[in-house]
PDB file of C-alpha atoms in Angstrom:
ATOM      1  CA  MET S 682     -27.192  22.009 -34.624  1.00 72.00           C
ATOM      2  CA  PRO S 683     -26.014  18.791 -32.888  1.00 79.00           C
ATOM      3  CA  THR S 684     -28.492  16.922 -30.763  1.00 86.00           C
ATOM      4  CA  TYR S 685     -28.226  16.535 -26.999  1.00 89.00           C
ATOM      5  CA  ASN S 686     -27.173  12.896 -27.305  1.00 90.00           C
ATOM      6  CA  THR S 687     -24.414  13.793 -29.777  1.00 91.00           C
ATOM      7  CA  VAL S 688     -23.000  16.464 -27.471  1.00 92.00           C
ATOM      8  CA  TYR S 689     -23.245  14.120 -24.484  1.00 91.00           C
ATOM      9  CA  ARG S 690     -21.393  11.302 -26.248  1.00 92.00           C
ATOM     10  CA  THR S 691     -18.718  13.738 -27.422  1.00 92.00           C
ATOM     11  CA  LEU S 692     -18.130  14.909 -23.851  1.00 91.00           C
ATOM     12  CA  GLU S 693     -17.908  11.290 -22.713  1.00 91.00           C
ATOM     13  CA  HIS S 694     -15.267  10.530 -25.362  1.00 92.00           C
ATOM     14  CA  LEU S 695     -13.280  13.623 -24.340  1.00 92.00           C
ATOM     15  CA  ALA S 696     -13.434  12.564 -20.684  1.00 91.00           C
ATOM     16  CA  ASP S 697     -12.284   9.040 -21.551  1.00 92.00           C
ATOM     17  CA  HIS S 698      -9.409  10.445 -23.598  1.00 93.00           C
ATOM     18  CA  GLU S 699      -8.344  12.737 -20.726  1.00 93.00           C
ATOM     19  CA  ALA S 700      -8.535   9.840 -18.251  1.00 93.00           C
ATOM     20  CA  LYS S 701      -6.288   7.764 -20.533  1.00 94.00           C
ATOM     21  CA  ILE S 702      -3.709  10.565 -20.644  1.00 94.00           C
ATOM     22  CA  VAL S 703      -3.673  10.847 -16.836  1.00 94.00           C
ATOM     23  CA  ARG S 704      -3.322   7.095 -16.373  1.00 94.00           C
ATOM     24  CA  GLU S 705      -0.451   6.848 -18.865  1.00 94.00           C
ATOM     25  CA  HIS S 706       1.376   9.775 -17.261  1.00 94.00           C
ATOM     26  CA  GLY S 707       0.884   8.368 -13.763  1.00 93.00           C
ATOM     27  CA  LYS S 708       2.096   4.883 -14.712  1.00 92.00           C
ATOM     28  CA  ASP S 709       5.171   6.172 -16.522  1.00 92.00           C
ATOM     29  CA  PRO S 710       8.168   5.545 -14.191  1.00 91.00           C
ATOM     30  CA  THR S 711      10.017   8.547 -15.633  1.00 92.00           C
ATOM     31  CA  THR S 712       7.321  11.148 -14.893  1.00 92.00           C
ATOM     32  CA  HIS S 713       5.726  12.469 -11.730  1.00 93.00           C
ATOM     33  CA  GLY S 714       2.592  14.306 -10.696  1.00 93.00           C
ATOM     34  CA  ASP S 715       0.893  15.607  -7.560  1.00 94.00           C
ATOM     35  CA  ILE S 716      -2.751  15.769  -6.502  1.00 95.00           C
ATOM     36  CA  CYS S 717      -4.689  18.644  -4.994  1.00 94.00           C
ATOM     37  CA  PHE S 718      -8.066  17.780  -3.480  1.00 93.00           C
ATOM     38  CA  ASP S 719     -10.836  19.320  -1.411  1.00 90.00           C
ATOM     39  CA  ASN S 720     -14.384  18.668  -0.349  1.00 89.00           C
ATOM     40  CA  LEU S 721     -17.262  20.187  -2.285  1.00 88.00           C
ATOM     41  CA  GLN S 722     -20.940  20.812  -1.707  1.00 87.00           C
ATOM     42  CA  HIS S 723     -23.667  21.251  -4.290  1.00 84.00           C
ATOM     43  CA  ASN S 724     -26.954  22.687  -3.097  1.00 84.00           C
ATOM     44  CA  ILE S 725     -29.806  21.144  -5.092  1.00 82.00           C
ATOM     45  CA  ARG S 726     -32.694  23.512  -4.543  1.00 83.00           C
ATOM     46  CA  GLN S 727     -36.177  22.306  -5.367  1.00 80.00           C
ATOM     47  CA  ARG S 728     -37.966  25.153  -7.109  1.00 79.00           C
ATOM     48  CA  ASP S 729     -41.268  23.309  -7.223  1.00 79.00           C
ATOM     49  CA  VAL S 730     -41.733  22.218  -3.615  1.00 74.00           C
ATOM     50  CA  ARG S 731     -44.179  19.377  -3.119  1.00 77.00           C
ATOM     51  CA  LEU S 732     -44.579  16.206  -1.085  1.00 76.00           C
ATOM     52  CA  GLY S 733     -41.450  14.038  -1.303  1.00 76.00           C
ATOM     53  CA  ARG S 734     -39.272  16.793  -2.772  1.00 80.00           C
ATOM     54  CA  GLU S 735     -36.936  18.812  -0.617  1.00 82.00           C
ATOM     55  CA  THR S 736     -33.750  20.794  -0.999  1.00 82.00           C
ATOM     56  CA  ILE S 737     -30.657  18.660  -0.398  1.00 83.00           C
ATOM     57  CA  VAL S 738     -26.903  19.146  -0.396  1.00 84.00           C
ATOM     58  CA  ASN S 739     -24.708  16.752  -2.375  1.00 86.00           C
ATOM     59  CA  ILE S 740     -21.355  16.213  -0.652  1.00 89.00           C
ATOM     60  CA  GLY S 741     -18.318  14.917  -2.468  1.00 92.00           C
ATOM     61  CA  ILE S 742     -14.593  15.239  -3.057  1.00 94.00           C
ATOM     62  CA  ALA S 743     -12.927  16.719  -6.129  1.00 93.00           C
ATOM     63  CA  ALA S 744      -9.270  16.399  -7.088  1.00 94.00           C
ATOM     64  CA  THR S 745      -6.868  17.712  -9.712  1.00 95.00           C
ATOM     65  CA  TYR S 746      -3.766  15.945 -10.987  1.00 96.00           C
ATOM     66  CA  TYR S 747      -0.970  18.172 -12.232  1.00 92.00           C
ATOM     67  CA  GLU S 748       2.257  17.200 -13.887  1.00 93.00           C
ATOM     68  CA  ILE S 749       5.616  18.057 -12.312  1.00 91.00           C
ATOM     69  CA  PRO S 750       8.180  18.350 -15.121  1.00 89.00           C
ATOM     70  CA  ASP S 751      11.974  18.291 -14.762  1.00 86.00           C
ATOM     71  CA  VAL S 752      11.957  16.913 -11.216  1.00 88.00           C
ATOM     72  CA  ASP S 753      14.500  14.618  -9.580  1.00 90.00           C
ATOM     73  CA  LEU S 754      12.515  11.454  -8.815  1.00 91.00           C
ATOM     74  CA  LYS S 755      14.956  10.557  -6.041  1.00 92.00           C
ATOM     75  CA  ALA S 756      13.357  13.296  -3.944  1.00 92.00           C
ATOM     76  CA  PHE S 757      10.183  11.167  -3.727  1.00 93.00           C
ATOM     77  CA  ASP S 758      11.885   7.845  -2.947  1.00 93.00           C
ATOM     78  CA  ILE S 759      10.089   6.027  -0.106  1.00 93.00           C
ATOM     79  CA  GLU S 760      13.179   4.055   0.902  1.00 93.00           C
ATOM     80  CA  ASP S 761      15.128   7.280   1.336  1.00 93.00           C
ATOM     81  CA  LYS S 762      12.371   8.691   3.565  1.00 93.00           C
ATOM     82  CA  ARG S 763      12.364   5.532   5.699  1.00 92.00           C
ATOM     83  CA  ARG S 764      16.121   5.686   6.095  1.00 93.00           C
ATOM     84  CA  ARG S 765      16.003   9.327   7.194  1.00 92.00           C
ATOM     85  CA  LEU S 766      13.231   8.611   9.701  1.00 91.00           C
ATOM     86  CA  GLN S 767      15.267   5.759  11.190  1.00 93.00           C
ATOM     87  CA  GLU S 768      18.187   8.138  11.739  1.00 93.00           C
ATOM     88  CA  GLY S 769      16.015   9.949  14.294  1.00 90.00           C
ATOM     89  CA  LYS S 770      17.491  13.406  13.696  1.00 90.00           C
ATOM     90  CA  ARG S 771      14.161  15.030  14.471  1.00 89.00           C
ATOM     91  CA  LYS S 772      14.787  14.778  18.233  1.00 89.00           C
ATOM     92  CA  ASP S 773      17.860  17.005  17.855  1.00 91.00           C
ATOM     93  CA  LEU S 774      16.015  19.737  15.942  1.00 91.00           C
ATOM     94  CA  THR S 775      15.858  23.074  17.758  1.00 94.00           C
ATOM     95  CA  VAL S 776      14.023  26.341  17.223  1.00 94.00           C
ATOM     96  CA  GLU S 777      17.356  28.065  16.623  1.00 94.00           C
ATOM     97  CA  GLN S 778      18.067  25.687  13.727  1.00 94.00           C
ATOM     98  CA  LEU S 779      14.685  26.400  12.168  1.00 93.00           C
ATOM     99  CA  LEU S 780      15.229  30.142  12.459  1.00 93.00           C
ATOM    100  CA  GLY S 781      18.664  29.680  10.926  1.00 93.00           C
ATOM    101  CA  PHE S 782      17.047  28.284   7.776  1.00 92.00           C
ATOM    102  CA  VAL S 783      15.279  31.621   7.201  1.00 92.00           C
ATOM    103  CA  ASP S 784      17.075  33.975   4.833  1.00 93.00           C
ATOM    104  CA  ASP S 785      16.523  37.200   6.776  1.00 93.00           C
ATOM    105  CA  LYS S 786      18.301  39.350   4.210  1.00 93.00           C
ATOM    106  CA  HIS S 787      16.046  38.104   1.431  1.00 94.00           C
ATOM    107  CA  ARG S 788      12.969  38.512   3.650  1.00 93.00           C
ATOM    108  CA  GLU S 789      13.875  42.130   4.368  1.00 94.00           C
ATOM    109  CA  THR S 790      14.421  42.789   0.664  1.00 94.00           C
ATOM    110  CA  VAL S 791      10.993  41.418  -0.235  1.00 92.00           C
ATOM    111  CA  GLY S 792       9.424  43.401   2.620  1.00 92.00           C
ATOM    112  CA  MET S 793      10.926  46.652   1.341  1.00 94.00           C
ATOM    113  CA  LEU S 794       9.788  45.913  -2.194  1.00 94.00           C
ATOM    114  CA  GLN S 795       6.268  45.271  -0.903  1.00 92.00           C
ATOM    115  CA  TRP S 796       6.071  48.733   0.629  1.00 91.00           C
ATOM    116  CA  LEU S 797       7.620  50.334  -2.445  1.00 93.00           C
ATOM    117  CA  ARG S 798       5.032  48.619  -4.654  1.00 92.00           C
ATOM    118  CA  VAL S 799       2.211  49.941  -2.451  1.00 89.00           C
ATOM    119  CA  LEU S 800       3.612  53.459  -2.708  1.00 91.00           C
ATOM    120  CA  THR S 801       4.071  53.324  -6.480  1.00 92.00           C
ATOM    121  CA  ASN S 802       0.565  51.898  -6.961  1.00 90.00           C
ATOM    122  CA  TYR S 803      -1.315  54.425  -4.822  1.00 87.00           C
ATOM    123  CA  VAL S 804       0.819  57.593  -4.867  1.00 89.00           C
ATOM    124  CA  PRO S 805       0.405  59.286  -8.280  1.00 89.00           C
ATOM    125  CA  ALA S 806       3.746  61.089  -8.054  1.00 91.00           C
ATOM    126  CA  LEU S 807       5.567  57.752  -7.652  1.00 91.00           C
ATOM    127  CA  GLN S 808       3.844  55.833 -10.434  1.00 91.00           C
ATOM    128  CA  PRO S 809       6.735  56.367 -12.920  1.00 91.00           C
ATOM    129  CA  TYR S 810       8.802  54.031 -10.695  1.00 93.00           C
ATOM    130  CA  LYS S 811       6.397  51.085 -10.980  1.00 92.00           C
ATOM    131  CA  GLU S 812       8.313  49.477 -13.831  1.00 93.00           C
ATOM    132  CA  HIS S 813      11.594  49.742 -11.929  1.00 94.00           C
ATOM    133  CA  ILE S 814      10.053  48.123  -8.829  1.00 93.00           C
ATOM    134  CA  SER S 815       8.773  45.262 -10.974  1.00 92.00           C
ATOM    135  CA  MET S 816      12.277  44.827 -12.359  1.00 93.00           C
ATOM    136  CA  LEU S 817      13.681  44.635  -8.814  1.00 93.00           C
ATOM    137  CA  TYR S 818      11.166  41.880  -8.014  1.00 90.00           C
ATOM    138  CA  ARG S 819      12.460  39.844 -10.959  1.00 89.00           C
ATOM    139  CA  THR S 820      16.147  40.399 -10.081  1.00 90.00           C
ATOM    140  CA  ARG S 821      17.028  41.338  -6.509  1.00 90.00           C
ATOM    141  CA  GLY S 822      13.847  39.879  -5.034  1.00 90.00           C
ATOM    142  CA  ALA S 823      13.971  36.604  -6.980  1.00 89.00           C
ATOM    143  CA  LYS S 824      15.363  33.471  -5.364  1.00 87.00           C
ATOM    144  CA  GLN S 825      15.497  30.004  -6.899  1.00 83.00           C
ATOM    145  CA  GLN S 826      13.057  31.154  -9.545  1.00 81.00           C
ATOM    146  CA  LEU S 827      11.465  28.371 -11.571  1.00 79.00           C
ATOM    147  CA  PRO S 828      11.273  28.616 -15.359  1.00 81.00           C
ATOM    148  CA  ILE S 829       8.148  30.412 -16.496  1.00 82.00           C
ATOM    149  CA  CYS S 830       5.863  27.806 -17.997  1.00 85.00           C
ATOM    150  CA  ALA S 831       2.250  26.730 -17.794  1.00 89.00           C
ATOM    151  CA  THR S 832       1.471  23.834 -15.446  1.00 90.00           C
ATOM    152  CA  THR S 833      -0.327  20.971 -17.153  1.00 92.00           C
ATOM    153  CA  ILE S 834      -3.346  20.059 -15.026  1.00 94.00           C
ATOM    154  CA  HIS S 835      -5.891  17.275 -15.367  1.00 94.00           C
ATOM    155  CA  PRO S 836      -9.181  17.288 -13.447  1.00 93.00           C
ATOM    156  CA  LEU S 837      -9.923  13.873 -11.984  1.00 94.00           C
ATOM    157  CA  ALA S 838     -13.360  12.305 -11.767  1.00 93.00           C
ATOM    158  CA  THR S 839     -15.158  13.362  -8.599  1.00 92.00           C
ATOM    159  CA  CYS S 840     -16.583  10.929  -6.067  1.00 91.00           C
ATOM    160  CA  GLN S 841     -19.560  11.207  -3.739  1.00 90.00           C
ATOM    161  CA  LYS S 842     -17.625  10.716  -0.505  1.00 92.00           C
ATOM    162  CA  ASN S 843     -17.342  12.702   2.709  1.00 91.00           C
ATOM    163  CA  GLU S 844     -13.758  13.554   3.650  1.00 89.00           C
ATOM    164  CA  THR S 845     -14.645  13.925   7.351  1.00 89.00           C
ATOM    165  CA  ILE S 846     -15.434  10.181   7.491  1.00 90.00           C
ATOM    166  CA  ILE S 847     -12.157   8.223   7.488  1.00 91.00           C
ATOM    167  CA  THR S 848     -13.513   5.165   5.677  1.00 91.00           C
ATOM    168  CA  GLU S 849     -15.010   7.272   2.890  1.00 93.00           C
ATOM    169  CA  LEU S 850     -11.830   9.317   2.617  1.00 92.00           C
ATOM    170  CA  LYS S 851      -9.866   6.087   2.131  1.00 93.00           C
ATOM    171  CA  ASP S 852     -12.216   5.088  -0.702  1.00 94.00           C
ATOM    172  CA  ALA S 853     -11.763   8.494  -2.340  1.00 94.00           C
ATOM    173  CA  ILE S 854      -7.949   8.346  -2.072  1.00 95.00           C
ATOM    174  CA  VAL S 855      -7.878   4.846  -3.601  1.00 94.00           C
ATOM    175  CA  ASP S 856     -10.143   6.046  -6.405  1.00 95.00           C
ATOM    176  CA  PHE S 857      -7.923   9.050  -7.204  1.00 95.00           C
ATOM    177  CA  LEU S 858      -4.792   6.908  -7.131  1.00 95.00           C
ATOM    178  CA  ASP S 859      -6.436   4.356  -9.411  1.00 95.00           C
ATOM    179  CA  GLN S 860      -7.189   7.120 -11.916  1.00 95.00           C
ATOM    180  CA  THR S 861      -3.463   7.899 -11.987  1.00 95.00           C
ATOM    181  CA  GLY S 862      -2.552   4.258 -12.564  1.00 93.00           C
ATOM    182  CA  GLN S 863      -1.569   3.415  -8.992  1.00 93.00           C
ATOM    183  CA  THR S 864      -3.148   0.317  -7.438  1.00 92.00           C
ATOM    184  CA  SER S 865      -2.349  -1.982  -4.531  1.00 91.00           C
ATOM    185  CA  GLU S 866      -0.964  -4.600  -6.924  1.00 90.00           C
ATOM    186  CA  GLU S 867       0.993  -2.219  -9.168  1.00 90.00           C
ATOM    187  CA  HIS S 868       2.297   1.130  -7.979  1.00 91.00           C
ATOM    188  CA  HIS S 869       5.464   3.214  -7.904  1.00 92.00           C
ATOM    189  CA  LYS S 870       7.406   3.114  -4.650  1.00 90.00           C
ATOM    190  CA  ARG S 871       7.656   6.847  -4.397  1.00 92.00           C
ATOM    191  CA  LEU S 872       5.754   9.611  -2.655  1.00 94.00           C
ATOM    192  CA  ILE S 873       2.764  11.390  -4.161  1.00 94.00           C
ATOM    193  CA  LEU S 874       2.041  14.785  -2.638  1.00 94.00           C
ATOM    194  CA  PHE S 875      -1.599  15.358  -1.702  1.00 95.00           C
ATOM    195  CA  HIS S 876      -2.261  19.073  -1.243  1.00 93.00           C
ATOM    196  CA  GLY S 877      -5.287  20.263   0.729  1.00 90.00           C
ATOM    197  CA  ASP S 878      -6.603  22.781   3.234  1.00 88.00           C
ATOM    198  CA  GLY S 879      -6.340  22.424   7.000  1.00 87.00           C
ATOM    199  CA  LEU S 880      -9.172  19.910   7.342  1.00 87.00           C
ATOM    200  CA  SER S 881      -7.990  17.777   4.414  1.00 90.00           C
ATOM    201  CA  TYR S 882      -4.452  17.797   5.792  1.00 91.00           C
ATOM    202  CA  ASN S 883      -5.541  16.675   9.266  1.00 92.00           C
ATOM    203  CA  VAL S 884      -7.800  13.862   8.087  1.00 92.00           C
ATOM    204  CA  LEU S 885      -5.039  12.539   5.811  1.00 93.00           C
ATOM    205  CA  LEU S 886      -2.656  12.402   8.756  1.00 93.00           C
ATOM    206  CA  SER S 887      -5.281  10.518  10.770  1.00 93.00           C
ATOM    207  CA  LEU S 888      -5.855   8.114   7.884  1.00 93.00           C
ATOM    208  CA  LYS S 889      -2.143   7.299   7.630  1.00 93.00           C
ATOM    209  CA  GLN S 890      -2.011   6.697  11.376  1.00 93.00           C
ATOM    210  CA  TYR S 891      -4.956   4.287  11.322  1.00 93.00           C
ATOM    211  CA  LEU S 892      -3.531   2.296   8.402  1.00 92.00           C
ATOM    212  CA  GLN S 893       0.106   2.139   9.504  1.00 90.00           C
ATOM    213  CA  PHE S 894      -0.004  -1.644  10.155  1.00 90.00           C
ATOM    214  CA  GLN S 895      -1.371  -2.710   6.761  1.00 90.00           C
ATOM    215  CA  ASP S 896       0.484  -5.062   4.405  1.00 85.00           C
ATOM    216  CA  ASN S 897       2.177  -2.798   1.854  1.00 89.00           C
ATOM    217  CA  GLU S 898       3.005   0.868   1.324  1.00 91.00           C
ATOM    218  CA  PHE S 899      -0.103   1.381  -0.799  1.00 92.00           C
ATOM    219  CA  GLU S 900      -2.515  -0.052   1.788  1.00 92.00           C
ATOM    220  CA  ARG S 901      -0.717   1.905   4.511  1.00 92.00           C
ATOM    221  CA  CYS S 902      -1.069   5.075   2.408  1.00 91.00           C
ATOM    222  CA  GLU S 903       2.684   5.402   2.855  1.00 93.00           C
ATOM    223  CA  ILE S 904       3.029   6.610  -0.712  1.00 93.00           C
ATOM    224  CA  ILE S 905       0.857   9.590   0.225  1.00 93.00           C
ATOM    225  CA  GLU S 906       2.600  12.665   1.603  1.00 94.00           C
ATOM    226  CA  PRO S 907       0.043  15.177   3.000  1.00 94.00           C
ATOM    227  CA  VAL S 908       0.910  18.793   2.272  1.00 93.00           C
ATOM    228  CA  LEU S 909      -0.820  21.811   3.759  1.00 90.00           C
ATOM    229  CA  ALA S 910      -1.633  24.135   0.863  1.00 87.00           C
ATOM    230  CA  MET S 911       0.246  27.436   0.952  1.00 86.00           C
ATOM    231  CA  TRP S 912      -2.872  29.480   0.230  1.00 83.00           C
ATOM    232  CA  HIS S 913      -4.532  28.022   3.331  1.00 82.00           C
ATOM    233  CA  THR S 914      -1.457  28.739   5.447  1.00 84.00           C
ATOM    234  CA  ALA S 915      -1.432  32.362   4.265  1.00 85.00           C
ATOM    235  CA  TRP S 916      -5.193  32.655   4.830  1.00 84.00           C
ATOM    236  CA  THR S 917      -4.870  31.286   8.367  1.00 85.00           C
ATOM    237  CA  ASN S 918      -2.034  33.702   9.123  1.00 87.00           C
ATOM    238  CA  LEU S 919      -4.034  36.632   7.740  1.00 87.00           C
ATOM    239  CA  SER S 920      -7.037  35.655   9.879  1.00 88.00           C
ATOM    240  CA  ARG S 921      -4.757  35.490  12.917  1.00 88.00           C
ATOM    241  CA  ILE S 922      -3.481  39.008  12.239  1.00 87.00           C
ATOM    242  CA  PHE S 923      -7.006  40.403  11.924  1.00 84.00           C
ATOM    243  CA  GLU S 924      -8.228  38.647  15.068  1.00 86.00           C
ATOM    244  CA  THR S 925      -5.254  39.955  17.038  1.00 86.00           C
ATOM    245  CA  HIS S 926      -5.185  43.546  15.813  1.00 84.00           C
ATOM    246  CA  TRP S 927      -8.801  44.278  14.856  1.00 85.00           C
ATOM    247  CA  GLY S 928      -9.825  45.855  18.162  1.00 80.00           C
ATOM    248  CA  GLU S 929     -13.274  47.238  18.952  1.00 75.00           C
ATOM    249  CA  LEU S 930     -15.268  49.595  16.768  1.00 66.00           C
ATOM    250  CA  SER S 931     -16.357  51.585  19.813  1.00 63.00           C
ATOM    251  CA  ARG S 932     -12.772  52.428  20.789  1.00 65.00           C
ATOM    252  CA  CYS S 933     -10.699  55.199  19.221  1.00 77.00           C
ATOM    253  CA  ASP S 934      -7.403  53.339  19.269  1.00 76.00           C
ATOM    254  CA  PRO S 935      -5.248  54.337  16.262  1.00 76.00           C
ATOM    255  CA  SER S 936      -3.170  51.156  16.650  1.00 78.00           C
ATOM    256  CA  THR S 937      -6.116  48.881  15.705  1.00 82.00           C
ATOM    257  CA  LEU S 938      -7.324  47.923  12.240  1.00 81.00           C
ATOM    258  CA  SER S 939     -10.920  48.817  13.092  1.00 80.00           C
ATOM    259  CA  TYR S 940      -9.840  52.415  13.742  1.00 77.00           C
ATOM    260  CA  LEU S 941      -7.961  52.647  10.436  1.00 75.00           C
ATOM    261  CA  LEU S 942     -10.993  51.259   8.622  1.00 74.00           C
ATOM    262  CA  GLN S 943     -12.866  54.496   9.305  1.00 73.00           C
ATOM    263  CA  PHE S 944     -10.495  56.388   7.018  1.00 67.00           C
ATOM    264  CA  SER S 945     -10.779  53.917   4.127  1.00 64.00           C
ATOM    265  CA  LEU S 946     -14.562  54.105   3.785  1.00 58.00           C
TER     266      LEU S 946
END
């Protein structure tokens, strides 16, 4: 049975080895990776309450670095982004153009498959068609499907910073970038996507605005491209649907979700 110190040193060596892998991958000019981060809270409850001991909450930020294989690095070129911004095409963008980007035929196909999957999952007489519906998802419902492979992820070292405070967020971002081999003196001139929830996305945008007059693209956080995580977008949309169509429990309105809930209990 190994001692506590032996196990602790082994974990330290494993962490150092993982950090070396992340740094080498981040510094390699032929590879690319993105970062997903979020705030975290750890409630430290004092079981033996006495004078000078109280329950506290540790606040910090955690991040994960994941490799993006087989990607065209030109898509993350900062110079190309600057050139496109200088063209000023954003002022000519219209709602009709945005709606034109939506593939309505594909959206309708996926919507029909969603209902068919619900029917085959919950109607016993239709369960023999489940395999065929799954096949339609992989063929007719698939669009620009990526190769099926496991994403290589690397947890980064956490930091005891508060993302709601701009100065502490800047320290956390610099720390995460340093773990991936990017520093103010030596960094790739290409974008690194930082994925986060709504709060993380907003504070990153504010940080970039405050630092826009700094010396280089690293100090300006220009190499950072904030991205609103898709799961948070879907969650927000789902919350909006419930808030709009929930209704009141005291009303017998069959068009509300609260009325339909009575039949599912």
